[in-house]
Amino acid sequence: MEQENKKVFRYNQAEGLSSLDPAFARNQANVWAATNLYNGLFRLNEDLYPEKDLAESWEVSEDGTTYTFVLRRGVYFHDSEIFPNGKGREVTAHDFVYSFKRILDPATASTGAWIFADKVIKNAQGTGYADNWIEATEDYKLVLRLNKPFAPLMEIFTMPYTYVVPKEAVEKWGKDFRKHAVGTGPFKLKTWDEGNSLVMVKNENYFKKDGNGKPLPYLDAVLVSFIQDRNQELLNFQQGKLDFMSGIQATSVDLVLDKNGEVRDELKGRFVVQKVPYLNTEYIGFSLDEKTYKEKNHPVLDKRFRKAMNYAINREELIKYVYNNLGTPGTGGIIPPAIKYFKDKGVKGYGYDPAKAESLLKEAGYPGGKGLPTIKLYTTVQSKQMVEYLQKQWAAVGIPVEIEINMTPTHQELIDNSKVNFFRSSWLADYPDAESYLALFYSQHFSPSGPNKTHFQNRNYDSLYVKARFESEGFNRLDLYHKMDEIIVEEAPVVVLFYDEVLRLTQNNVTGLEPNAMNILDLEKADFMQGGVIQN
């Protein structure tokens, strides 16, 4: 910025940024950028409930299959060369029709196609989607048609995948739209030097105001750096070069927290530390696809062996000594307690019971681990300390595990394409509903096109999953969710390790950043206290 006294908010994105296109908002870096550049029909409030954003009102048909949205008027896309005279035009329902259909278009290859793919109405032949599954019946009226009711649909509409984009921008830049963002959000793209910096500046034409009638956003600009070394990132924050930091590596936790999980005395008061439940479940996954094994009777395909691996892990000790009590031991099912209603009513999972592990190994035909092949666990360098701890725990009951470390993109590709049988993974909820976790094990969601990376199949589970999706009564749906989670515990396609918590660090002069279990970084109302204006 050339002018002084500008409010410039600075944060770092260690994992890198691959696209500014909402159609590819699959990871935190992309989601954070899209959240501040675009808008959708709804947004999540501080309590993770959907609230109106570009939707002015809506209604749902009695059978739960037709949604009608009336759009807010007077919302404009960012000024851009793609529009006449460079002035952004008004958003209409036709833009949402284009944006939603673009998500399902195979040519887009969006990682978010699944949000609509199995939900919207098909054509008469059943070979594709009906033309009118999404329709603009008027300039400001949008109609969406489902094949059957889907209870968490409103949460789906808070996802960046559903944010509105202008057809003109995609037609002009094609695949390069990923680096030429044109949205409606509180900030607009100025520059993106990939791998080095991203600069977003205030959208002077943003449609929102605060409770006092003051235009939003308050900030003049957002500067994002891409320092990959998390220890260096923490050092920059401590030196005041960053205003916000989220997520501390296991190797750095003790720089902020003591062994009891409390903020270290010497840091208290220097900046704000928030320890927040995070809708992220860390787990070890087994591939249950027999075609990926050379051996017909590989031990991983035996449920007793998978249960033994579960009982061999002391999750409380793992959290205490590796993560300084940052997180909650994964002694329940796949659904984390941060999901509404599941905090006190989750299912019972696996505790630490090495004797039970040894007994199950014997039942499976491997007494004391005798006859077991060495099992290779695939992971990334960020999890090295954790998986080495697990390796020792399994060795103690006779299970030999070898570790292979790969770069994150390689690791993800191996898992997505079923090239590994035993892998470290995690699931960050796409939306705050238990269904987002249970979708991991639905047989129609096999990777790479879906999130079922274990290739778990169970008829009873599938039946309950389909029934729950179409169940509108809340308590009935929760009961179905519990039954599915119990099946996952019993069949053990994964070793649930822990339910995550996230450390959010902010400088003392930052205001307007509310923590939430989705760890969304929404800078619409972020500001600096008086006297805390950044000179740039």
Protein backbone atom coordinates (compact mmCIF):
# COMPACT_ATOMS: atom_id res chain seq x y z
CA MET A 1 0.00 0.00 0.00
CA GLU A 2 1.25 3.48 -0.83
CA GLN A 3 -0.81 5.35 1.74
CA GLU A 4 0.01 5.36 5.42
CA ASN A 5 -2.34 4.42 8.26
CA LYS A 6 -3.98 1.66 6.29
CA LYS A 7 -5.48 -1.26 8.20
CA VAL A 8 -3.70 -4.27 6.76
CA PHE A 9 -4.42 -7.67 8.29
CA ARG A 10 -1.60 -10.20 7.94
CA TYR A 11 -1.80 -13.97 8.20
CA ASN A 12 0.22 -16.91 6.91
CA GLN A 13 -0.95 -19.99 5.02
CA ALA A 14 1.65 -22.71 5.57
CA GLU A 15 -0.02 -25.36 3.44
CA GLY A 16 -0.11 -23.17 0.34
CA LEU A 17 -2.95 -22.02 -1.89
CA SER A 18 -3.90 -23.87 -5.07
CA SER A 19 -6.94 -21.96 -6.31
CA LEU A 20 -9.11 -18.90 -5.67
CA ASP A 21 -11.97 -20.58 -7.54
CA PRO A 22 -14.79 -21.65 -5.16
CA ALA A 23 -15.24 -24.80 -7.26
CA PHE A 24 -11.94 -26.02 -5.79
CA ALA A 25 -12.33 -24.89 -2.17
CA ARG A 26 -11.41 -28.27 -0.72
CA ASN A 27 -8.72 -27.32 1.83
CA GLN A 28 -8.25 -24.65 4.47
CA ALA A 29 -6.12 -22.32 2.35
CA ASN A 30 -8.62 -22.27 -0.51
CA VAL A 31 -11.63 -22.03 1.83
CA TRP A 32 -10.20 -19.08 3.75
CA ALA A 33 -9.47 -17.14 0.57
CA ALA A 34 -12.86 -17.94 -0.99
CA THR A 35 -14.68 -16.97 2.22
CA ASN A 36 -13.33 -13.43 1.96
CA LEU A 37 -13.65 -13.03 -1.82
CA TYR A 38 -17.12 -14.50 -2.41
CA ASN A 39 -20.59 -14.96 -0.96
CA GLY A 40 -23.24 -17.66 -1.12
CA LEU A 41 -26.90 -17.98 -0.27
CA PHE A 42 -26.11 -18.65 3.41
CA ARG A 43 -23.24 -18.37 5.86
CA LEU A 44 -22.54 -19.95 9.23
CA ASN A 45 -22.99 -17.80 12.31
CA GLU A 46 -20.83 -18.01 15.42
CA ASP A 47 -22.86 -20.97 16.70
CA LEU A 48 -22.48 -22.77 13.35
CA TYR A 49 -26.11 -22.34 12.34
CA PRO A 50 -26.89 -21.20 8.76
CA GLU A 51 -28.02 -17.60 8.41
CA LYS A 52 -29.00 -15.57 5.35
CA ASP A 53 -26.26 -14.08 3.21
CA LEU A 54 -27.33 -13.49 -0.41
CA ALA A 55 -30.68 -15.17 0.24
CA GLU A 56 -33.31 -12.68 1.37
CA SER A 57 -35.87 -15.38 2.16
CA TRP A 58 -36.64 -19.00 1.31
CA GLU A 59 -39.31 -21.65 1.57
CA VAL A 60 -39.36 -25.43 1.32
CA SER A 61 -42.14 -27.54 -0.19
CA GLU A 62 -44.12 -29.82 2.11
CA ASP A 63 -42.40 -32.92 0.73
CA GLY A 64 -38.97 -31.35 1.34
CA THR A 65 -37.79 -31.66 -2.27
CA THR A 66 -38.23 -28.13 -3.66
CA TYR A 67 -36.41 -25.09 -2.29
CA THR A 68 -37.29 -21.59 -3.43
CA PHE A 69 -34.92 -18.72 -2.65
CA VAL A 70 -35.56 -15.02 -3.08
CA LEU A 71 -32.26 -13.19 -3.53
CA ARG A 72 -31.09 -9.98 -1.93
CA ARG A 73 -31.09 -7.12 -4.45
CA GLY A 74 -28.32 -4.60 -4.91
CA VAL A 75 -25.40 -7.02 -4.63
CA TYR A 76 -22.69 -6.45 -7.22
CA PHE A 77 -19.72 -8.43 -8.44
CA HIS A 78 -16.34 -6.80 -7.93
CA ASP A 79 -15.32 -4.19 -10.50
CA SER A 80 -13.42 -5.99 -13.25
CA GLU A 81 -12.31 -5.71 -16.86
CA ILE A 82 -14.77 -8.48 -17.74
CA PHE A 83 -17.71 -6.08 -17.30
CA PRO A 84 -18.65 -3.05 -19.45
CA ASN A 85 -16.69 0.03 -18.33
CA GLY A 86 -15.01 -2.16 -15.71
CA LYS A 87 -17.94 -1.78 -13.30
CA GLY A 88 -19.28 -4.86 -11.53
CA ARG A 89 -22.83 -5.83 -12.44
CA GLU A 90 -25.66 -6.92 -10.17
CA VAL A 91 -25.98 -10.56 -9.11
CA THR A 92 -29.16 -12.35 -10.23
CA ALA A 93 -30.62 -15.82 -9.87
CA HIS A 94 -29.19 -16.66 -13.31
CA ASP A 95 -25.68 -16.37 -11.81
CA PHE A 96 -26.51 -19.02 -9.21
CA VAL A 97 -27.91 -21.30 -11.91
CA TYR A 98 -24.64 -20.95 -13.82
CA SER A 99 -22.48 -21.39 -10.70
CA PHE A 100 -24.32 -24.49 -9.46
CA LYS A 101 -24.44 -26.19 -12.86
CA ARG A 102 -20.76 -25.42 -13.30
CA ILE A 103 -20.01 -27.46 -10.17
CA LEU A 104 -21.63 -30.53 -11.74
CA ASP A 105 -20.15 -30.00 -15.20
CA PRO A 106 -17.49 -32.72 -15.76
CA ALA A 107 -15.44 -30.16 -17.70
CA THR A 108 -15.02 -28.13 -14.50
CA ALA A 109 -13.72 -31.20 -12.62
CA SER A 110 -14.76 -29.56 -9.36
CA THR A 111 -13.80 -31.36 -6.16
CA GLY A 112 -17.21 -30.30 -4.86
CA ALA A 113 -19.41 -32.04 -7.44
CA TRP A 114 -20.52 -34.51 -4.77
CA ILE A 115 -22.52 -31.82 -2.91
CA PHE A 116 -25.19 -31.94 -5.62
CA ALA A 117 -24.45 -35.13 -7.58
CA ASP A 118 -26.62 -37.62 -5.69
CA LYS A 119 -29.22 -35.15 -4.46
CA VAL A 120 -30.76 -33.28 -7.40
CA ILE A 121 -33.41 -34.59 -9.79
CA LYS A 122 -32.40 -36.67 -12.80
CA ASN A 123 -33.73 -36.51 -16.35
CA ALA A 124 -36.56 -38.77 -17.53
CA GLN A 125 -34.11 -41.40 -18.74
CA GLY A 126 -32.21 -41.36 -15.45
CA THR A 127 -28.97 -40.93 -17.38
CA GLY A 128 -28.13 -37.42 -16.24
CA TYR A 129 -29.45 -34.38 -14.42
CA ALA A 130 -32.70 -32.67 -15.32
CA ASP A 131 -32.22 -29.28 -16.97
CA ASN A 132 -34.43 -27.66 -14.35
CA TRP A 133 -32.79 -29.13 -11.23
CA ILE A 134 -31.74 -25.54 -10.62
CA GLU A 135 -33.77 -22.79 -12.27
CA ALA A 136 -34.17 -19.01 -12.22
CA THR A 137 -37.93 -18.55 -12.36
CA GLU A 138 -37.44 -14.78 -12.03
CA ASP A 139 -34.38 -12.54 -11.96
CA TYR A 140 -34.25 -12.73 -8.17
CA LYS A 141 -35.95 -16.09 -7.58
CA LEU A 142 -34.08 -19.39 -7.57
CA VAL A 143 -35.66 -22.87 -7.45
CA LEU A 144 -33.73 -26.03 -6.54
CA ARG A 145 -35.27 -29.49 -6.97
CA LEU A 146 -34.08 -32.61 -5.13
CA ASN A 147 -34.86 -36.25 -5.88
CA LYS A 148 -35.59 -36.81 -2.17
CA PRO A 149 -35.41 -34.63 0.96
CA PHE A 150 -31.93 -33.98 2.32
CA ALA A 151 -31.94 -32.74 5.91
CA PRO A 152 -28.53 -30.96 6.06
CA LEU A 153 -29.05 -29.02 2.79
CA MET A 154 -28.93 -25.61 4.46
CA GLU A 155 -25.48 -26.42 5.85
CA ILE A 156 -24.40 -27.46 2.34
CA PHE A 157 -25.31 -23.98 1.13
CA THR A 158 -22.81 -22.41 3.51
CA MET A 159 -19.91 -24.19 1.78
CA PRO A 160 -17.63 -22.19 -0.55
CA TYR A 161 -18.41 -24.67 -3.32
CA THR A 162 -21.83 -22.98 -3.58
CA TYR A 163 -20.53 -19.40 -3.79
CA VAL A 164 -21.68 -17.38 -6.79
CA VAL A 165 -19.29 -16.56 -9.68
CA PRO A 166 -19.84 -14.54 -12.88
CA LYS A 167 -20.04 -16.44 -16.16
CA GLU A 168 -18.06 -13.68 -17.89
CA ALA A 169 -14.99 -14.33 -15.73
CA VAL A 170 -14.95 -18.09 -16.30
CA GLU A 171 -15.48 -17.65 -20.05
CA LYS A 172 -12.64 -15.13 -20.28
CA TRP A 173 -10.04 -16.98 -18.23
CA GLY A 174 -11.12 -20.62 -18.37
CA LYS A 175 -8.95 -22.75 -16.09
CA ASP A 176 -7.01 -19.60 -15.19
CA PHE A 177 -10.07 -18.29 -13.37
CA ARG A 178 -8.36 -19.94 -10.39
CA LYS A 179 -6.06 -16.91 -10.18
CA HIS A 180 -8.44 -14.19 -11.43
CA ALA A 181 -11.04 -14.15 -8.65
CA VAL A 182 -14.14 -12.03 -9.26
CA GLY A 183 -16.67 -12.37 -6.47
CA THR A 184 -19.02 -10.31 -4.33
CA GLY A 185 -17.17 -10.63 -1.01
CA PRO A 186 -15.83 -8.03 1.43
CA PHE A 187 -12.43 -8.14 -0.27
CA LYS A 188 -11.34 -8.26 -3.89
CA LEU A 189 -8.19 -9.70 -5.38
CA LYS A 190 -5.30 -7.31 -6.02
CA THR A 191 -2.35 -9.64 -6.60
CA TRP A 192 -1.45 -13.28 -6.13
CA ASP A 193 2.21 -14.17 -6.48
CA GLU A 194 1.90 -17.93 -6.09
CA GLY A 195 3.94 -19.32 -3.24
CA ASN A 196 4.93 -15.85 -2.04
CA SER A 197 2.02 -13.54 -1.30
CA LEU A 198 -1.67 -12.86 -1.79
CA VAL A 199 -3.07 -9.34 -1.46
CA MET A 200 -6.79 -8.69 -1.12
CA VAL A 201 -8.11 -5.14 -0.83
CA LYS A 202 -11.31 -3.68 0.54
CA ASN A 203 -14.40 -3.98 -1.65
CA GLU A 204 -15.70 -0.41 -1.49
CA ASN A 205 -19.03 -1.54 -2.96
CA TYR A 206 -19.71 -4.30 -0.43
CA PHE A 207 -23.41 -4.60 0.34
CA LYS A 208 -23.21 -5.07 4.11
CA LYS A 209 -23.12 -2.65 7.03
CA ASP A 210 -22.66 -3.22 10.74
CA GLY A 211 -25.31 -2.64 13.42
CA ASN A 212 -24.45 1.06 13.51
CA GLY A 213 -24.81 1.50 9.76
CA LYS A 214 -21.05 1.61 9.13
CA PRO A 215 -19.95 -0.05 5.86
CA LEU A 216 -18.11 -3.35 6.06
CA PRO A 217 -15.35 -4.44 5.95
CA TYR A 218 -13.33 -2.29 8.35
CA LEU A 219 -9.96 -3.45 7.03
CA ASP A 220 -8.32 -1.83 4.02
CA ALA A 221 -6.41 -4.90 2.92
CA VAL A 222 -5.40 -8.47 3.76
CA LEU A 223 -1.85 -9.69 3.16
CA VAL A 224 -1.26 -13.44 3.11
CA SER A 225 2.21 -14.98 3.23
CA PHE A 226 3.11 -18.60 2.48
CA ILE A 227 5.85 -19.55 4.93
CA GLN A 228 5.88 -23.36 4.99
CA ASP A 229 8.01 -23.73 8.12
CA ARG A 230 5.49 -23.58 10.98
CA ASN A 231 8.22 -22.77 13.51
CA GLN A 232 9.24 -19.77 11.40
CA GLU A 233 5.57 -18.81 11.14
CA LEU A 234 5.27 -18.85 14.93
CA LEU A 235 8.44 -16.78 15.26
CA ASN A 236 7.05 -14.19 12.82
CA PHE A 237 3.86 -14.01 14.84
CA GLN A 238 5.76 -13.55 18.09
CA GLN A 239 7.76 -10.75 16.43
CA GLY A 240 4.53 -8.97 15.48
CA LYS A 241 4.89 -9.62 11.74
CA LEU A 242 1.59 -11.52 11.63
CA ASP A 243 -1.74 -10.54 13.21
CA PHE A 244 -3.21 -14.02 13.36
CA MET A 245 -2.05 -17.62 13.41
CA SER A 246 -4.04 -20.82 13.45
CA GLY A 247 -2.71 -24.30 14.08
CA ILE A 248 0.52 -25.25 15.80
CA GLN A 249 2.55 -28.30 14.75
CA ALA A 250 3.07 -31.05 17.33
CA THR A 251 6.76 -30.18 17.42
CA SER A 252 5.93 -26.58 18.37
CA VAL A 253 3.02 -26.99 20.78
CA ASP A 254 5.29 -26.81 23.81
CA LEU A 255 6.40 -23.35 22.71
CA VAL A 256 2.88 -22.13 23.50
CA LEU A 257 1.35 -24.68 25.91
CA ASP A 258 2.79 -26.44 28.94
CA LYS A 259 2.34 -30.19 29.44
CA ASN A 260 -1.05 -29.59 31.07
CA GLY A 261 -2.33 -27.78 27.99
CA GLU A 262 -2.22 -24.34 29.62
CA VAL A 263 -0.67 -21.24 28.02
CA ARG A 264 2.92 -20.88 29.16
CA ASP A 265 3.33 -18.22 31.87
CA GLU A 266 5.86 -16.17 29.90
CA LEU A 267 3.37 -15.78 27.02
CA LYS A 268 0.32 -14.73 29.01
CA GLY A 269 -0.73 -11.22 28.12
CA ARG A 270 1.61 -10.96 25.15
CA PHE A 271 -1.15 -12.04 22.75
CA VAL A 272 -4.55 -13.73 22.78
CA VAL A 273 -4.53 -17.54 22.78
CA GLN A 274 -7.78 -19.37 22.09
CA LYS A 275 -8.04 -23.15 22.39
CA VAL A 276 -11.11 -24.12 20.42
CA PRO A 277 -12.82 -27.47 19.65
CA TYR A 278 -12.28 -28.22 15.98
CA LEU A 279 -14.51 -30.29 13.71
CA ASN A 280 -11.61 -32.48 12.69
CA THR A 281 -11.17 -36.17 13.51
CA GLU A 282 -7.65 -37.61 13.23
CA TYR A 283 -7.50 -41.29 12.36
CA ILE A 284 -5.55 -44.16 10.83
CA GLY A 285 -7.38 -45.75 7.91
CA PHE A 286 -7.37 -49.32 6.58
CA SER A 287 -8.07 -50.11 2.94
CA LEU A 288 -10.76 -52.79 2.94
CA ASP A 289 -10.71 -53.31 -0.81
CA GLU A 290 -9.53 -56.89 -1.31
CA LYS A 291 -8.28 -56.03 -4.80
CA THR A 292 -5.49 -53.88 -3.30
CA TYR A 293 -3.93 -56.90 -1.53
CA LYS A 294 -1.71 -59.55 -3.04
CA GLU A 295 -2.50 -61.88 -0.12
CA LYS A 296 -6.06 -63.20 -0.02
CA ASN A 297 -6.11 -63.39 3.79
CA HIS A 298 -4.19 -60.25 4.66
CA PRO A 299 -4.55 -59.51 8.41
CA VAL A 300 -5.96 -56.02 7.73
CA LEU A 301 -9.02 -57.66 6.16
CA ASP A 302 -9.75 -59.40 9.48
CA LYS A 303 -11.92 -57.31 11.79
CA ARG A 304 -10.32 -58.88 14.86
CA PHE A 305 -6.90 -57.64 13.77
CA ARG A 306 -8.21 -54.10 13.17
CA LYS A 307 -9.81 -54.11 16.61
CA ALA A 308 -6.53 -55.26 18.15
CA MET A 309 -4.78 -52.29 16.59
CA ASN A 310 -7.44 -50.04 18.13
CA TYR A 311 -7.10 -51.47 21.64
CA ALA A 312 -3.30 -51.17 21.52
CA ILE A 313 -3.35 -47.34 21.49
CA ASN A 314 -3.21 -45.24 24.66
CA ARG A 315 -4.97 -42.17 23.29
CA GLU A 316 -4.84 -40.20 26.54
CA GLU A 317 -1.05 -40.57 26.66
CA LEU A 318 -0.77 -39.71 22.98
CA ILE A 319 -2.62 -36.42 23.50
CA LYS A 320 -0.71 -35.55 26.66
CA TYR A 321 2.84 -36.26 25.58
CA VAL A 322 2.74 -35.57 21.85
CA TYR A 323 0.23 -32.73 21.77
CA ASN A 324 0.40 -31.17 25.26
CA ASN A 325 -3.29 -31.97 25.78
CA LEU A 326 -4.32 -30.14 22.62
CA GLY A 327 -7.22 -32.33 21.51
CA THR A 328 -9.60 -34.89 23.00
CA PRO A 329 -8.75 -38.63 23.05
CA GLY A 330 -10.66 -40.49 20.35
CA THR A 331 -12.44 -42.97 22.60
CA GLY A 332 -15.75 -42.61 20.74
CA GLY A 333 -16.77 -43.06 17.14
CA ILE A 334 -15.86 -41.05 14.07
CA ILE A 335 -18.21 -38.16 14.99
CA PRO A 336 -16.39 -35.58 17.17
CA PRO A 337 -17.99 -34.21 20.35
CA ALA A 338 -17.83 -30.69 18.87
CA ILE A 339 -20.80 -31.64 16.67
CA LYS A 340 -23.99 -30.40 18.29
CA TYR A 341 -25.64 -33.06 20.52
CA PHE A 342 -22.71 -35.51 20.38
CA LYS A 343 -20.66 -34.02 23.22
CA ASP A 344 -22.37 -36.06 25.91
CA LYS A 345 -24.20 -38.62 23.79
CA GLY A 346 -21.59 -40.05 21.47
CA VAL A 347 -21.00 -43.78 21.04
CA LYS A 348 -18.45 -45.78 23.06
CA GLY A 349 -15.28 -46.52 21.14
CA TYR A 350 -11.95 -48.13 22.05
CA GLY A 351 -10.05 -47.59 25.27
CA TYR A 352 -6.48 -48.65 25.96
CA ASP A 353 -6.51 -52.40 26.62
CA PRO A 354 -3.30 -54.18 25.48
CA ALA A 355 -4.49 -57.48 27.00
CA LYS A 356 -7.62 -57.31 24.83
CA ALA A 357 -5.44 -56.48 21.82
CA GLU A 358 -3.27 -59.54 22.46
CA SER A 359 -6.34 -61.74 22.90
CA LEU A 360 -7.80 -60.56 19.57
CA LEU A 361 -4.49 -61.17 17.82
CA LYS A 362 -4.52 -64.74 19.13
CA GLU A 363 -8.12 -65.21 17.93
CA ALA A 364 -7.08 -63.96 14.49
CA GLY A 365 -4.30 -66.56 14.36
CA TYR A 366 -1.35 -64.36 15.29
CA PRO A 367 -0.50 -65.15 18.94
CA GLY A 368 2.00 -62.59 20.19
CA GLY A 369 2.16 -61.25 16.64
CA LYS A 370 3.64 -64.50 15.34
CA GLY A 371 3.21 -64.85 11.59
CA LEU A 372 2.25 -61.22 11.03
CA PRO A 373 3.78 -59.50 8.01
CA THR A 374 5.24 -56.03 8.52
CA ILE A 375 2.53 -53.52 7.80
CA LYS A 376 3.55 -50.24 6.15
CA LEU A 377 1.94 -47.07 7.51
CA TYR A 378 1.93 -44.13 5.10
CA THR A 379 2.06 -40.62 6.50
CA THR A 380 3.53 -37.11 6.09
CA VAL A 381 6.41 -35.44 7.89
CA GLN A 382 3.98 -33.35 9.96
CA SER A 383 2.77 -36.53 11.68
CA LYS A 384 6.14 -38.18 12.14
CA GLN A 385 6.24 -37.83 15.94
CA MET A 386 2.70 -39.13 16.31
CA VAL A 387 3.10 -42.21 14.10
CA GLU A 388 6.40 -43.13 15.75
CA TYR A 389 4.52 -43.16 19.05
CA LEU A 390 1.86 -45.43 17.48
CA GLN A 391 4.55 -47.68 16.03
CA LYS A 392 5.91 -48.34 19.54
CA GLN A 393 2.43 -49.02 20.94
CA TRP A 394 1.70 -51.60 18.26
CA ALA A 395 5.13 -53.18 18.64
CA ALA A 396 4.41 -53.68 22.36
CA VAL A 397 1.60 -56.13 21.49
CA GLY A 398 3.52 -57.81 18.66
CA ILE A 399 2.32 -55.86 15.59
CA PRO A 400 5.27 -54.83 13.37
CA VAL A 401 4.69 -51.51 11.60
CA GLU A 402 7.02 -49.77 9.16
CA ILE A 403 6.61 -46.04 8.45
CA GLU A 404 6.86 -44.41 5.04
CA ILE A 405 6.85 -40.60 4.90
CA ASN A 406 5.82 -38.69 1.78
CA MET A 407 5.11 -35.08 0.87
CA THR A 408 1.49 -34.09 1.50
CA PRO A 409 0.37 -33.98 -2.18
CA THR A 410 1.93 -37.41 -2.85
CA HIS A 411 0.41 -38.84 0.32
CA GLN A 412 -3.05 -37.56 -0.64
CA GLU A 413 -2.76 -38.94 -4.17
CA LEU A 414 -1.78 -42.38 -2.85
CA ILE A 415 -4.79 -42.48 -0.54
CA ASP A 416 -7.30 -41.08 -3.05
CA ASN A 417 -6.31 -43.65 -5.65
CA SER A 418 -6.21 -46.66 -3.28
CA LYS A 419 -2.49 -47.23 -3.70
CA VAL A 420 -1.89 -47.74 0.03
CA ASN A 421 -3.48 -50.10 2.54
CA PHE A 422 -2.71 -48.40 5.84
CA PHE A 423 -2.57 -44.63 6.12
CA ARG A 424 -2.75 -41.65 8.43
CA SER A 425 -5.58 -39.28 7.60
CA SER A 426 -8.10 -36.86 9.06
CA TRP A 427 -11.53 -35.53 8.24
CA LEU A 428 -12.40 -31.88 8.64
CA ALA A 429 -16.16 -31.47 8.36
CA ASP A 430 -17.34 -29.75 5.19
CA TYR A 431 -20.36 -28.55 7.14
CA PRO A 432 -21.34 -28.84 10.83
CA ASP A 433 -23.52 -31.93 10.67
CA ALA A 434 -22.68 -35.52 11.65
CA GLU A 435 -23.64 -36.61 8.13
CA SER A 436 -20.39 -35.06 6.87
CA TYR A 437 -18.43 -37.70 8.85
CA LEU A 438 -20.75 -40.60 8.11
CA ALA A 439 -20.43 -39.90 4.37
CA LEU A 440 -16.86 -41.25 4.70
CA PHE A 441 -18.20 -44.81 4.86
CA TYR A 442 -21.12 -44.83 2.40
CA SER A 443 -20.37 -47.37 -0.34
CA GLN A 444 -21.48 -45.00 -3.12
CA HIS A 445 -18.78 -42.54 -2.07
CA PHE A 446 -15.69 -44.57 -2.96
CA SER A 447 -12.58 -42.52 -3.63
CA PRO A 448 -11.24 -40.97 -5.79
CA SER A 449 -14.59 -39.42 -6.71
CA GLY A 450 -15.89 -39.54 -3.15
CA PRO A 451 -14.62 -39.37 0.45
CA ASN A 452 -14.79 -43.11 1.24
CA LYS A 453 -11.04 -43.74 1.20
CA THR A 454 -11.22 -47.04 3.14
CA HIS A 455 -13.70 -48.50 0.60
CA PHE A 456 -15.79 -49.70 3.52
CA GLN A 457 -18.99 -51.52 2.49
CA ASN A 458 -21.84 -52.55 4.76
CA ARG A 459 -25.44 -53.03 3.62
CA ASN A 460 -26.96 -52.16 6.96
CA TYR A 461 -24.83 -49.01 7.17
CA ASP A 462 -25.81 -47.94 3.65
CA SER A 463 -29.48 -48.48 4.42
CA LEU A 464 -29.29 -46.35 7.57
CA TYR A 465 -27.28 -43.66 5.76
CA VAL A 466 -29.86 -43.29 3.01
CA LYS A 467 -32.70 -43.29 5.54
CA ALA A 468 -31.02 -40.61 7.67
CA ARG A 469 -30.44 -38.31 4.73
CA PHE A 470 -34.15 -38.20 4.03
CA GLU A 471 -35.31 -38.06 7.65
CA SER A 472 -36.62 -34.59 8.48
CA GLU A 473 -37.36 -35.21 12.17
CA GLY A 474 -34.24 -34.21 14.08
CA PHE A 475 -34.25 -36.77 16.90
CA ASN A 476 -35.01 -39.65 14.55
CA ARG A 477 -32.09 -38.60 12.39
CA LEU A 478 -29.75 -38.42 15.40
CA ASP A 479 -30.78 -41.94 16.39
CA LEU A 480 -29.84 -43.16 12.92
CA TYR A 481 -26.52 -41.33 13.14
CA HIS A 482 -25.76 -43.13 16.41
CA LYS A 483 -26.52 -46.52 14.88
CA MET A 484 -24.18 -45.80 11.97
CA ASP A 485 -21.40 -44.64 14.27
CA GLU A 486 -21.81 -47.86 16.30
CA ILE A 487 -21.34 -49.90 13.12
CA ILE A 488 -18.11 -48.03 12.38
CA VAL A 489 -16.83 -48.79 15.88
CA GLU A 490 -17.76 -52.47 15.54
CA GLU A 491 -16.32 -52.96 12.03
CA ALA A 492 -13.23 -50.79 12.71
CA PRO A 493 -12.34 -49.53 9.22
CA VAL A 494 -10.35 -46.83 11.04
CA VAL A 495 -8.43 -46.24 14.25
CA VAL A 496 -9.89 -43.03 15.66
CA LEU A 497 -6.99 -41.27 17.39
CA PHE A 498 -8.33 -37.95 18.64
CA TYR A 499 -10.80 -35.15 18.08
CA ASP A 500 -8.89 -32.04 17.29
CA GLU A 501 -8.66 -28.70 18.99
CA VAL A 502 -7.08 -25.70 17.32
CA LEU A 503 -4.95 -22.94 18.78
CA ARG A 504 -5.83 -19.54 17.40
CA LEU A 505 -3.33 -16.81 18.21
CA THR A 506 -4.12 -13.14 17.65
CA GLN A 507 -2.28 -9.97 18.49
CA ASN A 508 -3.84 -8.03 21.37
CA ASN A 509 -5.03 -5.19 19.11
CA VAL A 510 -7.15 -7.40 16.83
CA THR A 511 -10.95 -7.35 17.24
CA GLY A 512 -13.90 -8.94 15.46
CA LEU A 513 -12.49 -12.44 15.02
CA GLU A 514 -14.77 -14.98 16.63
CA PRO A 515 -13.49 -18.56 16.97
CA ASN A 516 -15.65 -21.43 15.77
CA ALA A 517 -15.39 -25.20 15.50
CA MET A 518 -15.03 -25.00 11.70
CA ASN A 519 -11.99 -22.73 12.15
CA ILE A 520 -13.30 -20.39 9.47
CA LEU A 521 -11.35 -17.17 8.99
CA ASP A 522 -14.01 -14.60 8.15
CA LEU A 523 -12.50 -11.10 8.06
CA GLU A 524 -15.71 -9.24 7.25
CA LYS A 525 -15.80 -7.63 10.74
CA ALA A 526 -12.12 -7.88 11.69
CA ASP A 527 -10.56 -4.64 12.89
CA PHE A 528 -7.79 -3.15 15.00
CA MET A 529 -8.34 -1.35 18.29
CA GLN A 530 -7.93 2.39 18.30
CA GLY A 531 -4.24 3.11 18.35
CA GLY A 532 -3.56 -0.26 16.76
CA VAL A 533 -3.73 0.88 13.15
CA ILE A 534 -0.93 -0.70 11.18
CA GLN A 535 1.48 1.56 9.42
CA ASN A 536 2.33 0.08 6.05
